Coordinates of C-alpha atoms (C1' of nucleotides) in Angstrom, one line a residue:
Chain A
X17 CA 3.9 -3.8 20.7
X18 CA 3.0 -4.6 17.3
X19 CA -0.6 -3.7 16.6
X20 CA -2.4 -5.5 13.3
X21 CA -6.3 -5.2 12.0
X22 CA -7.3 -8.8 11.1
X23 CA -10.4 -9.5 8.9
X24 CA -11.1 -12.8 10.5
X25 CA -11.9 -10.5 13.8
X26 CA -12.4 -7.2 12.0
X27 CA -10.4 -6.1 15.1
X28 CA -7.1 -4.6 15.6
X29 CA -4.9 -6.7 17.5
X30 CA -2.0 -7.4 19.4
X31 CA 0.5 -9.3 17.2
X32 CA 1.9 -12.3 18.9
X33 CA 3.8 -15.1 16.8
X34 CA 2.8 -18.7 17.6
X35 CA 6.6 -19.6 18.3
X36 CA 8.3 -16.7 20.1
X37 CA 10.2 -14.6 17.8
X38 CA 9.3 -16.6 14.9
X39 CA 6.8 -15.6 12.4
X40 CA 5.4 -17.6 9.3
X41 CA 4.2 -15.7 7.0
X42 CA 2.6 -16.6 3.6
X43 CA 1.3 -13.9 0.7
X44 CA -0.5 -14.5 -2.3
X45 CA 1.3 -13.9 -5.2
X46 CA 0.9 -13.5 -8.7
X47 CA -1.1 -15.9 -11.6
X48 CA 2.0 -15.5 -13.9
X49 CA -0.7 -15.7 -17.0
X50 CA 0.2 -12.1 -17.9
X51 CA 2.4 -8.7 -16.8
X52 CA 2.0 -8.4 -13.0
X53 CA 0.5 -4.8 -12.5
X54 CA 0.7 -2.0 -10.1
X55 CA -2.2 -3.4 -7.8
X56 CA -0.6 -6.3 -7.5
X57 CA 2.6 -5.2 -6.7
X58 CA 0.6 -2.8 -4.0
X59 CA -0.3 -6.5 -2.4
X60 CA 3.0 -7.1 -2.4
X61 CA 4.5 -4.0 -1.2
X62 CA 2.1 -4.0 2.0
X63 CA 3.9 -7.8 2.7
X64 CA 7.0 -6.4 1.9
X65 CA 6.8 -3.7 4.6
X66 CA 5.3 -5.6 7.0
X67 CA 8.2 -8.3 6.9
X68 CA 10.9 -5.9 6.9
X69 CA 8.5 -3.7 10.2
X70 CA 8.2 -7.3 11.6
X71 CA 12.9 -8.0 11.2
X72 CA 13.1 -4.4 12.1
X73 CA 11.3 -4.9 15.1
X74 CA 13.2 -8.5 16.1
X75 CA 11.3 -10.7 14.5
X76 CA 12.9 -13.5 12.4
X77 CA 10.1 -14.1 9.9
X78 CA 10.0 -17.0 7.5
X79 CA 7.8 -15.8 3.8
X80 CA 6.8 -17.8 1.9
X81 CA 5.5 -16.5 -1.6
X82 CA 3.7 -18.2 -4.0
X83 CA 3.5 -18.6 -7.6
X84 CA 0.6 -19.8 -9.6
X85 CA 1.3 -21.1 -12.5
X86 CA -1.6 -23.3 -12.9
X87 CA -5.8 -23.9 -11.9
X88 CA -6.8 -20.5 -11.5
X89 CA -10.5 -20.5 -13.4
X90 CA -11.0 -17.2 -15.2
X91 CA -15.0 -17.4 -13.7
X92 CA -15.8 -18.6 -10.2
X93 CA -14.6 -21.0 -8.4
X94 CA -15.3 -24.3 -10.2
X95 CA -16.6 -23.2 -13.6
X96 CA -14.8 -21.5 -16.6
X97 CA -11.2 -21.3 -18.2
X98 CA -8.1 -22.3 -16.6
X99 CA -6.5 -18.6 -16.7
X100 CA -3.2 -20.1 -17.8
X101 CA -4.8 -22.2 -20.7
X102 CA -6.8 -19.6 -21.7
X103 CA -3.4 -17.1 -22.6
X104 CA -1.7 -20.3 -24.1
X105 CA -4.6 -20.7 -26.3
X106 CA -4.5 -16.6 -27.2
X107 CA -0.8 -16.7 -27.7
X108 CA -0.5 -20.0 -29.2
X109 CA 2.0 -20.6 -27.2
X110 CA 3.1 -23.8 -24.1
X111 CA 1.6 -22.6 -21.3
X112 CA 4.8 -23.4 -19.4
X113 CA 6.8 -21.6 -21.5
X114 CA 3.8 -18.4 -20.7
X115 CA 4.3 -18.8 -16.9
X116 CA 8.0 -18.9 -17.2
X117 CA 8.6 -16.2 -19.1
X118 CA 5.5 -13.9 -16.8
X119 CA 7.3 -15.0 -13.6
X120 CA 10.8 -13.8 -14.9
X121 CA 9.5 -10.1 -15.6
X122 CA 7.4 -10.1 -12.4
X123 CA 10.9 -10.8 -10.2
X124 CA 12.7 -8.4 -12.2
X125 CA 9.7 -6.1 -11.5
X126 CA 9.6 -6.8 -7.5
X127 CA 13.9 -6.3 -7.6
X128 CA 13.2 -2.5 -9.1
X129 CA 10.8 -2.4 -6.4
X130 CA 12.9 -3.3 -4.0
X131 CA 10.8 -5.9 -2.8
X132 CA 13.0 -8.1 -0.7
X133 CA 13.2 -11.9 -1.5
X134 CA 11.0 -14.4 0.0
X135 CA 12.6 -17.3 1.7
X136 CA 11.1 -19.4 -1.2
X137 CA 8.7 -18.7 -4.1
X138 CA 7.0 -22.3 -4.5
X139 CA 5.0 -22.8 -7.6
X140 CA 1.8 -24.3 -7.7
X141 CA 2.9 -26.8 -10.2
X142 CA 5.7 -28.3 -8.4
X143 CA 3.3 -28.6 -5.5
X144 CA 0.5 -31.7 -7.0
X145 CA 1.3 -34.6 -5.0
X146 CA 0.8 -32.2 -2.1
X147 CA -2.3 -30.9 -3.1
X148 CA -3.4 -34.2 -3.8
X149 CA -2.2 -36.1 -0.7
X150 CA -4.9 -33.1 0.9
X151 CA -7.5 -34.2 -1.1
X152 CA -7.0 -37.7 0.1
X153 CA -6.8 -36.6 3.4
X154 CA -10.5 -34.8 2.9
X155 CA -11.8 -37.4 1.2
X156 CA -11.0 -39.7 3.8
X157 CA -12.2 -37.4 6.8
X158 CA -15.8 -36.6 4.7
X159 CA -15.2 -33.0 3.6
X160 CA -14.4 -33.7 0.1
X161 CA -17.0 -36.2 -2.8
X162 CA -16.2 -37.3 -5.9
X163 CA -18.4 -35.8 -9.1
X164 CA -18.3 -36.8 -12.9
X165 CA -16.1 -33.9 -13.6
X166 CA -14.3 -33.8 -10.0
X167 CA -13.6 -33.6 -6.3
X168 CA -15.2 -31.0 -4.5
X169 CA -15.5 -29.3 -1.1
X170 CA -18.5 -29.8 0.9
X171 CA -18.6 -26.6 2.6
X172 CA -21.8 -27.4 4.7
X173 CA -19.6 -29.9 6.3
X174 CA -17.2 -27.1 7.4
X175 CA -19.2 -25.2 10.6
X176 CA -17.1 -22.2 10.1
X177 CA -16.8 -21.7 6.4
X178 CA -17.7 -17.7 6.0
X179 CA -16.2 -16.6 9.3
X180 CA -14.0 -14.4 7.2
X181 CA -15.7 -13.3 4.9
X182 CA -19.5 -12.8 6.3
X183 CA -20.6 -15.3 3.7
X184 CA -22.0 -17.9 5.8
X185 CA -24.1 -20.8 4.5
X186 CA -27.2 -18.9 5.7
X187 CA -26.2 -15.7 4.4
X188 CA -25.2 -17.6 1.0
X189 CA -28.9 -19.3 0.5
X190 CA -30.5 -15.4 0.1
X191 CA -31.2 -15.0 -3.3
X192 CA -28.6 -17.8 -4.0
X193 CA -30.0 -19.4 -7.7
X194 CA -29.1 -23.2 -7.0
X195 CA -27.3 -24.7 -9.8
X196 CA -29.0 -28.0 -11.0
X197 CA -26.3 -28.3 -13.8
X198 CA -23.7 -30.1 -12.3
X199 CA -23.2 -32.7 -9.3
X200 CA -22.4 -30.3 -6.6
X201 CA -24.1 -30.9 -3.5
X202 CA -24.5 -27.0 -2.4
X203 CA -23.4 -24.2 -5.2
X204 CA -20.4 -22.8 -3.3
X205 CA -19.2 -26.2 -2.6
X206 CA -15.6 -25.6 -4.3
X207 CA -13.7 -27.5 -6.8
X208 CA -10.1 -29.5 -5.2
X209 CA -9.4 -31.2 -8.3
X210 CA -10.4 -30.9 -11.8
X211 CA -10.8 -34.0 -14.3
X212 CA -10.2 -33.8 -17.8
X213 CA -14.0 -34.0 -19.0
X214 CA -16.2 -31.6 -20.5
X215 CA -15.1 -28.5 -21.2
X216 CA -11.6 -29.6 -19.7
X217 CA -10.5 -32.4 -21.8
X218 CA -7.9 -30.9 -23.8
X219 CA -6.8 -29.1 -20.6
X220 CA -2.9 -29.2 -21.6
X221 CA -1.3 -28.9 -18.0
X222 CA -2.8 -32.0 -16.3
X223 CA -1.2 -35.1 -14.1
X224 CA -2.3 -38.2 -12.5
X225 CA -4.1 -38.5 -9.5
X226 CA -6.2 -41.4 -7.5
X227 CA -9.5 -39.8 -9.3
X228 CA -7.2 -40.2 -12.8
X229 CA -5.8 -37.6 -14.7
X230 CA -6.8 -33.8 -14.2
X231 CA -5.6 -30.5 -12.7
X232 CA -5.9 -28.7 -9.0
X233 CA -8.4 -26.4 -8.0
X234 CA -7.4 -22.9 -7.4
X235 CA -7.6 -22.7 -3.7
X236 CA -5.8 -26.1 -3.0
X237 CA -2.5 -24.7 -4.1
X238 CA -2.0 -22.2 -1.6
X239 CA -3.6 -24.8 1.4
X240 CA -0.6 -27.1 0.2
X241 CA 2.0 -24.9 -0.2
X242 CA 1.7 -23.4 3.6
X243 CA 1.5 -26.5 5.0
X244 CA 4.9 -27.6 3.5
X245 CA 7.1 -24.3 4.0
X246 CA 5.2 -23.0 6.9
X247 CA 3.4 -26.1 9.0
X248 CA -0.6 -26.1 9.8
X249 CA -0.6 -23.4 11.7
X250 CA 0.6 -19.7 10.3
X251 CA 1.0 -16.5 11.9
X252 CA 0.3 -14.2 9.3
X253 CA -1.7 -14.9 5.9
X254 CA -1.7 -12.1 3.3
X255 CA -3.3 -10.8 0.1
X256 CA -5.6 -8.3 -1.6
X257 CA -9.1 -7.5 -0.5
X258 CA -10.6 -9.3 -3.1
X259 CA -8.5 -12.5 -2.3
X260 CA -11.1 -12.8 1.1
X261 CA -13.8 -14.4 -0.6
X262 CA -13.8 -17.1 -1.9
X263 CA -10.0 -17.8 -2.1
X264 CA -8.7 -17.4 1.5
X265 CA -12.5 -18.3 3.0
X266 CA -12.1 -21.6 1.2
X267 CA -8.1 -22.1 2.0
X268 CA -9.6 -22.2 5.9
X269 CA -12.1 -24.3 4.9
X270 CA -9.4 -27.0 3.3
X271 CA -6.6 -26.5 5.6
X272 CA -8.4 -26.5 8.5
X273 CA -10.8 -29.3 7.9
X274 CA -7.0 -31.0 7.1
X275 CA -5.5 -30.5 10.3
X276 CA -8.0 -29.9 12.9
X277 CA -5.9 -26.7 13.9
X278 CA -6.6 -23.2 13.7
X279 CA -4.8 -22.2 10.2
X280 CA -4.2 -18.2 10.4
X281 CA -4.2 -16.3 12.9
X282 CA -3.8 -12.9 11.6
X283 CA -5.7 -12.0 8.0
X284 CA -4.1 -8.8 6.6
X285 CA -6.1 -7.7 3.3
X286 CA -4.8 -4.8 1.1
X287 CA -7.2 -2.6 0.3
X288 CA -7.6 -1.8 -3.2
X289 CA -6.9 1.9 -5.1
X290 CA -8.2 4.2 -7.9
X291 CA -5.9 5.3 -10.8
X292 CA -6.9 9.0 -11.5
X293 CA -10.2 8.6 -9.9
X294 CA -11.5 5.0 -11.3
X295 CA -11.5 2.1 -10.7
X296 CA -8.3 0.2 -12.4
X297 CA -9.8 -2.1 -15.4
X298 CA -9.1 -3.3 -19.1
X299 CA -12.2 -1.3 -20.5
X300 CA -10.8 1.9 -19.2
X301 CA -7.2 1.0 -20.5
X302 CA -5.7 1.7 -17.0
X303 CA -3.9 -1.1 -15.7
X304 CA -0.7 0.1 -15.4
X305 CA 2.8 -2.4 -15.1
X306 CA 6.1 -1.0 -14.2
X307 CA 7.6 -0.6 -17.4
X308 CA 4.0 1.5 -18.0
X309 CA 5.3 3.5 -15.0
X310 CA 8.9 3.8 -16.1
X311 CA 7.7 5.0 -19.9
X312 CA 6.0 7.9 -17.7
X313 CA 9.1 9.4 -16.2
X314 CA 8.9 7.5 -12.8
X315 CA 11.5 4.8 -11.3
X316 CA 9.8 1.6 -9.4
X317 CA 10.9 3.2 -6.1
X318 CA 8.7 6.5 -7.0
X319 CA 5.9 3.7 -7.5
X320 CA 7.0 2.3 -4.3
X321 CA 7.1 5.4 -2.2
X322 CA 3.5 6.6 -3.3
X323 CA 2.2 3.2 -2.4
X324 CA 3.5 3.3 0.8
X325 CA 2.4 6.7 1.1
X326 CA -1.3 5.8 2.0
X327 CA -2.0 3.5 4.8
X328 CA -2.8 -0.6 3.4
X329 CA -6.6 -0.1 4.4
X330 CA -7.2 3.1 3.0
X331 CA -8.5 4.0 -0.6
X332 CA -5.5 5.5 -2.1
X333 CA -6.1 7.8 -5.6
X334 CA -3.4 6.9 -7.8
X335 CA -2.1 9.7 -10.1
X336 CA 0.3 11.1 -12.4
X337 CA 0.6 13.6 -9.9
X338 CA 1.0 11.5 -6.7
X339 CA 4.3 9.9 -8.9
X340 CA 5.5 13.4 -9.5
X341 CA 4.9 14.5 -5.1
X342 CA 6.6 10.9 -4.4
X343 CA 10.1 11.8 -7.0
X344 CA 9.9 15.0 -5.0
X345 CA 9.6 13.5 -1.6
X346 CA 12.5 11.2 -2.5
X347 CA 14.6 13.9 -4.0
X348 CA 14.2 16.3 -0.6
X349 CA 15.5 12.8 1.7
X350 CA 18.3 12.3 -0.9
X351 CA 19.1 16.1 -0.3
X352 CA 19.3 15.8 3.0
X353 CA 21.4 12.7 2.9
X354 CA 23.9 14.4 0.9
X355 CA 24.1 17.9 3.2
X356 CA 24.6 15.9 5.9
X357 CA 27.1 13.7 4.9
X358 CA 29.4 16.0 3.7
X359 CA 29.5 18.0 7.2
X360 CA 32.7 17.9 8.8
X361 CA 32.5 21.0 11.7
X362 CA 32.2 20.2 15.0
X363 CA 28.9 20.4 16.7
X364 CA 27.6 23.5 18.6
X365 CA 24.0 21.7 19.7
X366 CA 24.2 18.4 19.7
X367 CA 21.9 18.3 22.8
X368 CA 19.1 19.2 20.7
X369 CA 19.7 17.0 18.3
X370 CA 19.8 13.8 20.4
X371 CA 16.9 15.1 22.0
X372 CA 15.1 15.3 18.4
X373 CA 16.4 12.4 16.5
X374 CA 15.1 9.9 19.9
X375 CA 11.7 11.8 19.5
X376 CA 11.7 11.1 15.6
X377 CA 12.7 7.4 16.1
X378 CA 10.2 7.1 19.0
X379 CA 7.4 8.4 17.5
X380 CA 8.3 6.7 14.0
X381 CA 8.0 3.4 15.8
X382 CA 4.6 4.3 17.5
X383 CA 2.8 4.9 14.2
X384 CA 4.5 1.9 12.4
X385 CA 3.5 -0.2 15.6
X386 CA -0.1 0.9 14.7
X387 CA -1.3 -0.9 12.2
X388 CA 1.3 0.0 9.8
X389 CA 0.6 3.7 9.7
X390 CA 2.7 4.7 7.4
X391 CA 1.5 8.3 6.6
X392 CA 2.3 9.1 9.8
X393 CA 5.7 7.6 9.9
X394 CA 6.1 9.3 7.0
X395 CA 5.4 12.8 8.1
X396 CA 7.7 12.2 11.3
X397 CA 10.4 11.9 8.8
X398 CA 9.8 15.1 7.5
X399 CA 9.1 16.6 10.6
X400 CA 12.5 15.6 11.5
X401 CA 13.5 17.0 7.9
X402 CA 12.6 19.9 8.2
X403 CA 14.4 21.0 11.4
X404 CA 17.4 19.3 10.4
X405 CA 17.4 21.2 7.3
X406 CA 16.9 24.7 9.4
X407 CA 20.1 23.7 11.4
X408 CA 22.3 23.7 7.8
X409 CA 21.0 26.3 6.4
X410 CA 22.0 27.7 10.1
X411 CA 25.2 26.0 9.9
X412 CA 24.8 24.9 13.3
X413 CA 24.8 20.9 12.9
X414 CA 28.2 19.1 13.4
X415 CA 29.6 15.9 12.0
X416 CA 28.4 14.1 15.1
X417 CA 24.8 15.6 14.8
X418 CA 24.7 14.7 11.2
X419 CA 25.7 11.2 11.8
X420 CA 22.7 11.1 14.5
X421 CA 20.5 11.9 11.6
X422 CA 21.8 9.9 9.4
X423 CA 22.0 6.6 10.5
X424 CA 18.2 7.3 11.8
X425 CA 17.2 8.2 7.9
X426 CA 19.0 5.2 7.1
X427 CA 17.1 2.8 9.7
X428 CA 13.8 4.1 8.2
X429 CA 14.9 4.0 4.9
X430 CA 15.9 -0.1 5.8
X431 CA 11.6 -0.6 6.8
X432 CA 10.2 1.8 3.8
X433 CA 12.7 1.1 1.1
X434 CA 12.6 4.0 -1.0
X435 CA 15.7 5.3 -1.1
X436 CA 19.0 4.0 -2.8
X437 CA 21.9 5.1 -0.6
X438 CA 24.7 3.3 -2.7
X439 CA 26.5 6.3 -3.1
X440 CA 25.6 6.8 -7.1
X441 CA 28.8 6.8 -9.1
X442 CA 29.3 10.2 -11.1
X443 CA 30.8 9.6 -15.2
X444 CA 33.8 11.1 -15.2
X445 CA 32.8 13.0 -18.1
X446 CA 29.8 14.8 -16.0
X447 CA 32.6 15.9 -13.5
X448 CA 34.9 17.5 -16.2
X449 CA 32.0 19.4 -17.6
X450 CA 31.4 20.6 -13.9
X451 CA 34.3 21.9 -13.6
X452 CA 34.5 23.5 -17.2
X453 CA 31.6 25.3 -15.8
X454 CA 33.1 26.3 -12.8
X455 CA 35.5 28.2 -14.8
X456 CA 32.7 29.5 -17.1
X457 CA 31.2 30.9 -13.9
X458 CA 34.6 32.7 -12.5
X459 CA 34.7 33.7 -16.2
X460 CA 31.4 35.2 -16.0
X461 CA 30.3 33.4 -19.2
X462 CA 27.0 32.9 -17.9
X463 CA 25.9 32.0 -21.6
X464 CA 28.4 28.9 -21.7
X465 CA 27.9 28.5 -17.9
X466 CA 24.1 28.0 -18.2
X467 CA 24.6 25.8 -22.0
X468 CA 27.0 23.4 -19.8
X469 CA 24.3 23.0 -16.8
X470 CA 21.6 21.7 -19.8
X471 CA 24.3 19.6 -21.5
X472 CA 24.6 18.2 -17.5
X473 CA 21.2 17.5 -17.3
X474 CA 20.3 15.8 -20.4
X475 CA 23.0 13.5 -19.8
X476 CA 20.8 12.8 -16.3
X477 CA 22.9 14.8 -13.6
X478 CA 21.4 17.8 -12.0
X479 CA 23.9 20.8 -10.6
X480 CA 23.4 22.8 -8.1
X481 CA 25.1 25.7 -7.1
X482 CA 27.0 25.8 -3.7
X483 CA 29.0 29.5 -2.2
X484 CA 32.1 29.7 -3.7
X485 CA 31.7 28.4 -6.9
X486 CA 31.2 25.0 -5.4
X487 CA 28.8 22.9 -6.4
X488 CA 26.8 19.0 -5.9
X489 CA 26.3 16.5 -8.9
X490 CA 23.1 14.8 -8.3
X491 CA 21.9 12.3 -10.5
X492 CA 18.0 12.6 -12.1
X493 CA 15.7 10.2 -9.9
Chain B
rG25 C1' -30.6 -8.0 -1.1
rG26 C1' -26.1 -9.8 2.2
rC27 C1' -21.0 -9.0 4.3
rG28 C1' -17.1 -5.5 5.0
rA29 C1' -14.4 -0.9 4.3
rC30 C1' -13.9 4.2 3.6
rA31 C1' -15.7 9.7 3.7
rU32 C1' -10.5 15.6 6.7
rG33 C1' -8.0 22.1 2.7
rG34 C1' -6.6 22.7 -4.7
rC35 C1' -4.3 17.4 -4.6
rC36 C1' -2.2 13.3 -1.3
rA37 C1' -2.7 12.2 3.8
rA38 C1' -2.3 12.0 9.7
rG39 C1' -5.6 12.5 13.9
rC40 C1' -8.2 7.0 18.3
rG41 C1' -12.2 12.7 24.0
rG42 C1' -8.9 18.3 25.1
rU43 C1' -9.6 22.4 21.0
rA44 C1' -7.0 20.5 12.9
rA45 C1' 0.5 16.7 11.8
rG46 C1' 3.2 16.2 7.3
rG47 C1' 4.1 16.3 1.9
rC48 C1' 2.8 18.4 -3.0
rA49 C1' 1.0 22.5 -5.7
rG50 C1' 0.1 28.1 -5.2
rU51 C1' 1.4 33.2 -3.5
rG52 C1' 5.0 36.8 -1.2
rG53 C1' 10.0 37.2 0.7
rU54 C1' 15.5 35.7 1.8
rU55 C1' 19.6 33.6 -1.0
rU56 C1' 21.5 33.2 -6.2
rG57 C1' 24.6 36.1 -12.3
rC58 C1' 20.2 33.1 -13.5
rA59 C1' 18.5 28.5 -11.8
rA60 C1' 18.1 24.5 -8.4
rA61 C1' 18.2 23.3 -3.4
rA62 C1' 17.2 25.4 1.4
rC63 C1' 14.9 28.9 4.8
rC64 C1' 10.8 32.5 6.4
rA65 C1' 5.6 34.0 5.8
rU66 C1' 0.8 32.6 3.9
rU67 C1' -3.4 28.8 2.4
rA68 C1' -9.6 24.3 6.8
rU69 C1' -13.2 28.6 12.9
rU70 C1' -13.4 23.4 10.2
rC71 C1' -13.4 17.5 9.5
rG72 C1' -20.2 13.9 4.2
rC73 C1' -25.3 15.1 6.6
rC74 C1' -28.7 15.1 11.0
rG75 C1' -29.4 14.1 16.0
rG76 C1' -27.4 12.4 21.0
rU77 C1' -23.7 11.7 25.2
rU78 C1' -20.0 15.1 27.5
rC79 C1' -17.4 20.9 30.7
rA80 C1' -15.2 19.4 26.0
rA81 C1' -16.3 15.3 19.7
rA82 C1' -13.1 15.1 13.4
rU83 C1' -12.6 11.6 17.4
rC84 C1' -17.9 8.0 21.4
rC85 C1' -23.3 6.4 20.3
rG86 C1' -27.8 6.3 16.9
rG87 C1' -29.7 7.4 12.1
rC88 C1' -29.0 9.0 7.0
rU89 C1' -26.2 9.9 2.5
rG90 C1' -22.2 8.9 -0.8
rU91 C1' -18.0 5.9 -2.7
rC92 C1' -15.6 1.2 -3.1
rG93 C1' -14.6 -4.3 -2.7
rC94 C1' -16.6 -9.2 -2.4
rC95 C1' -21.1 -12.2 -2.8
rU96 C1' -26.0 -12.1 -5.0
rC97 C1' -29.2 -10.3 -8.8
rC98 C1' -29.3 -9.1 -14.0
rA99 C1' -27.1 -10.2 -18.7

RNA sequence: GGCGACAUGGCCAAGCGGUAAGGCAGUGGUUUGCAAAACCAUUAUUCGCCGGUUCAAAUCCGGCUGUCGCCUCCA
């Protein structure tokens, strides 16, 4: 039993898909104006684990992920720059060309994050006659009027726009300055479709529509894109916390003044983090991307494994140092892997070991079932760990014990992600150095024996010693 | 001003009414030619503050404080 907090209750709930095992999911993905940057990725990640917690648990789940490649306004949500026209005018550059070339780093970026693929990545600009075929349809039903410079929302038409957020009309009049600038009928009312006039008309990415040429509004895109993968009603909508107002409070507005139906049932919000104590911003210079990350020392899955370290809702501190504990963290499970793989002895207490590794699994499942916990998953893992590793250094875990383990640190490693298990492949040139040291050591040239285990490691392979002269090739995470 | 979230050891982080998980770092020890890895021992009488409920509260209730996000305000 799958429990989930939801914003639109501000409740923990019971998850239950629509359709029976089916869930339809959709996350908000990137503006592809720019390098995508850890806290997006974090957004990301939590829909990441949540889809592979939702297979892992029998669900079949349908993502859908979107790109936006157009109509995002740098200020709120009808005034200011189109984000992607405003980097094409910085970069003198297409901004198709901009969005293409942002959207091909960020999959590279959410593949070294082992960030499983979506079932389709649909881009906002691909998506305009469905957007406006919505607008139509809100036009037609009274939600939507026609300005000089657009189609907007009328959100006092909607009964439950701010149920998400708290930002209900009455709650949005307090202190509200009213704009007398433009057309709008009520401030927040929110821009569907943009025309080229004003500050727009050179806007370069525009198309045709009934109220002649122009561009979407932000929120419209996402509206659209659900209903065509996903239907009018979804199971699961996801994005950051900041994404709840306005973007997602006005996405219920449209889709559900579309279709009469309730849109979302469950609202999952990441909660956003501090880097080394602040709050992540250009003034401060500490947006981090992954290559940032990988110039520090630390692989995407290090990233990966200290994001998932810290439960979605909770403020997680980002440091240098929480990098460094996750490598280590990693390293210990690789360890582990490789101890217990290469066991071949029979077992002497295997009892015990079933015994633990259905208490790990069971209580592994309990904390993931709650809300995602994933600290607490996380320290039943090394709980396990731990006891497992007392049994080696015992030498009193079998082959059929260490399989027991294994395929256990493999199922959690198939929900969290963190670990490569392909077997890394060891340069043929590393092994012959090994064993040139091996002789070194019966030699008892510890002077060579020591040079050789350096010359190992710069070229990115730790040894360590085993009895016997033996010894394990692991490679640098 | 409005809505919401969070506050646990040096750091990260569980805990959901029964007397403080786990990881990292530190210290001492075992092992090792030395390392690394691993193991053992050790590190919060205490959970932002103040009240209340209860035999029992980090956990429930009320109030306060602090931090953060969004909106607003201000520019």
């Amino acid at each position: 039993m799958i429990k989930l907090y939801n914003t639109y209750t501000n409740k923990l709930e019971v998850f239950k898909p629509i359709n029976g095992k089916e869930v339809k999911m959709y996350n908000c993905g990137p503006t592809v104006y720019s390098y995508a940057h850890i806290g997006n990725f974090s957004s990301y990640l939590m829909a990441d684990l949540l889809r592979r917690y939702l297979e892992y648990s029998g669900y079949k789940v349908k993502q859908v992920k979107n790109i936006t490649d157009v109509g995002h306004l740098v200020a709120d949500a009808d005034d200011g720059e189109d984000k992607m026209e405003k980097a094409a005018r910085e970069q003198k550059k297409d901004p198709y060309v901009i969005a293409r070339f942002y959207e091909k780093v960020y999959i590279e970026d959410e593949n070294k994050m082992n960030i499983l693929e979506p079932f389709i990545r649909p881009r906002a600009t691909e998506h305009i006659n469905e957007m406006i075929h919505m607008i139509e349809v809100l036009m037609k039903k009274g939600y939507a009027y026609e300005t000089e410079d657009g189609i907007y929302f009328d959100i006092t038409k909607f009964k439950d726009y701010g149920k998400l957020s708290g930002n209900t009309l009455d709650k949005l009049h307090i202190g509200a300055r009213v704009e007398i600038n433009d057309k709008k009928k009520h401030p927040y009312d929110f821009a569907l479709w943009k025309k080229l006039v004003f500050n727009n008309k050179y806007h370069i990415m525009k198309w045709d529509s009934p109220w002649g040429e122009g561009f979407p509004g932000w929120h419209i895109e996402c509206s659209a894109m659900a209903r065509k993968y996903l239907g009018d009603r979804i199971d699961i909508h996801t994005g950051g916390e900041d994404n709840i107002f306005p973007h997602h409070e006005c996405e219920i507005a449209q889709s559900e003044a579309y279709s009469s139906k309730k849109y979302v049932n469950f609202w999952i919000h990441k909660r956003w983090f501090f880097v080394e104590g602040k709050k992540m911003s250009k003034s401060l210079g500490n947006i981090y991307t992954i290559k940032d990350i990988e110039d520090m020392g630390y692989s995407a899955l290090d990233l990966r494994y200290l994001l998932l370290s810290a439960h979605y809702r909770a403020k997680l501190n980002f440091t240098k140092k929480g990098l460094t504990d996750a490598k280590n963290n990693r390293k210990k499970l690789l360890t582990l892997i490789n101890e217990l793989e290469s066991i071949t002895k029979k077992d002497t207490n295997l009892d015990i070991i079933k015994t633990m590794v259905k208490l790990a699994k069971k209580r592994f499942i309990e904390s993931m079932d709650n809300d995602l916990n994933t600290s607490a998953a996380l320290a039943v893992v090394f709980d396990l760990a731990k006891k497992i590793n007392k049994f080696l250094k015992e030498n009193t875990i079998g082959i059929e014990g260490a399989n027991l383990v294994l395929s256990l640190i493999k199922e959690f490693n198939s929900i969290f992600g963190v670990l490569d298990l392909n077997k890394a492949h060891i340069p043929a040139n590393i092994i012959l150095l090994a064993e040139e040291r091996k002789q070194s050591k019966i030699n008892k040239d510890f002077k060579q024996s020591d040079d050789i285990r350096a010359q190992i490691l710069k070229e990115g392979y730790e040894l360590r010693d085993k009895p016997n002269n033996e010894y394990d090739i692991y490679p640098v995470l």
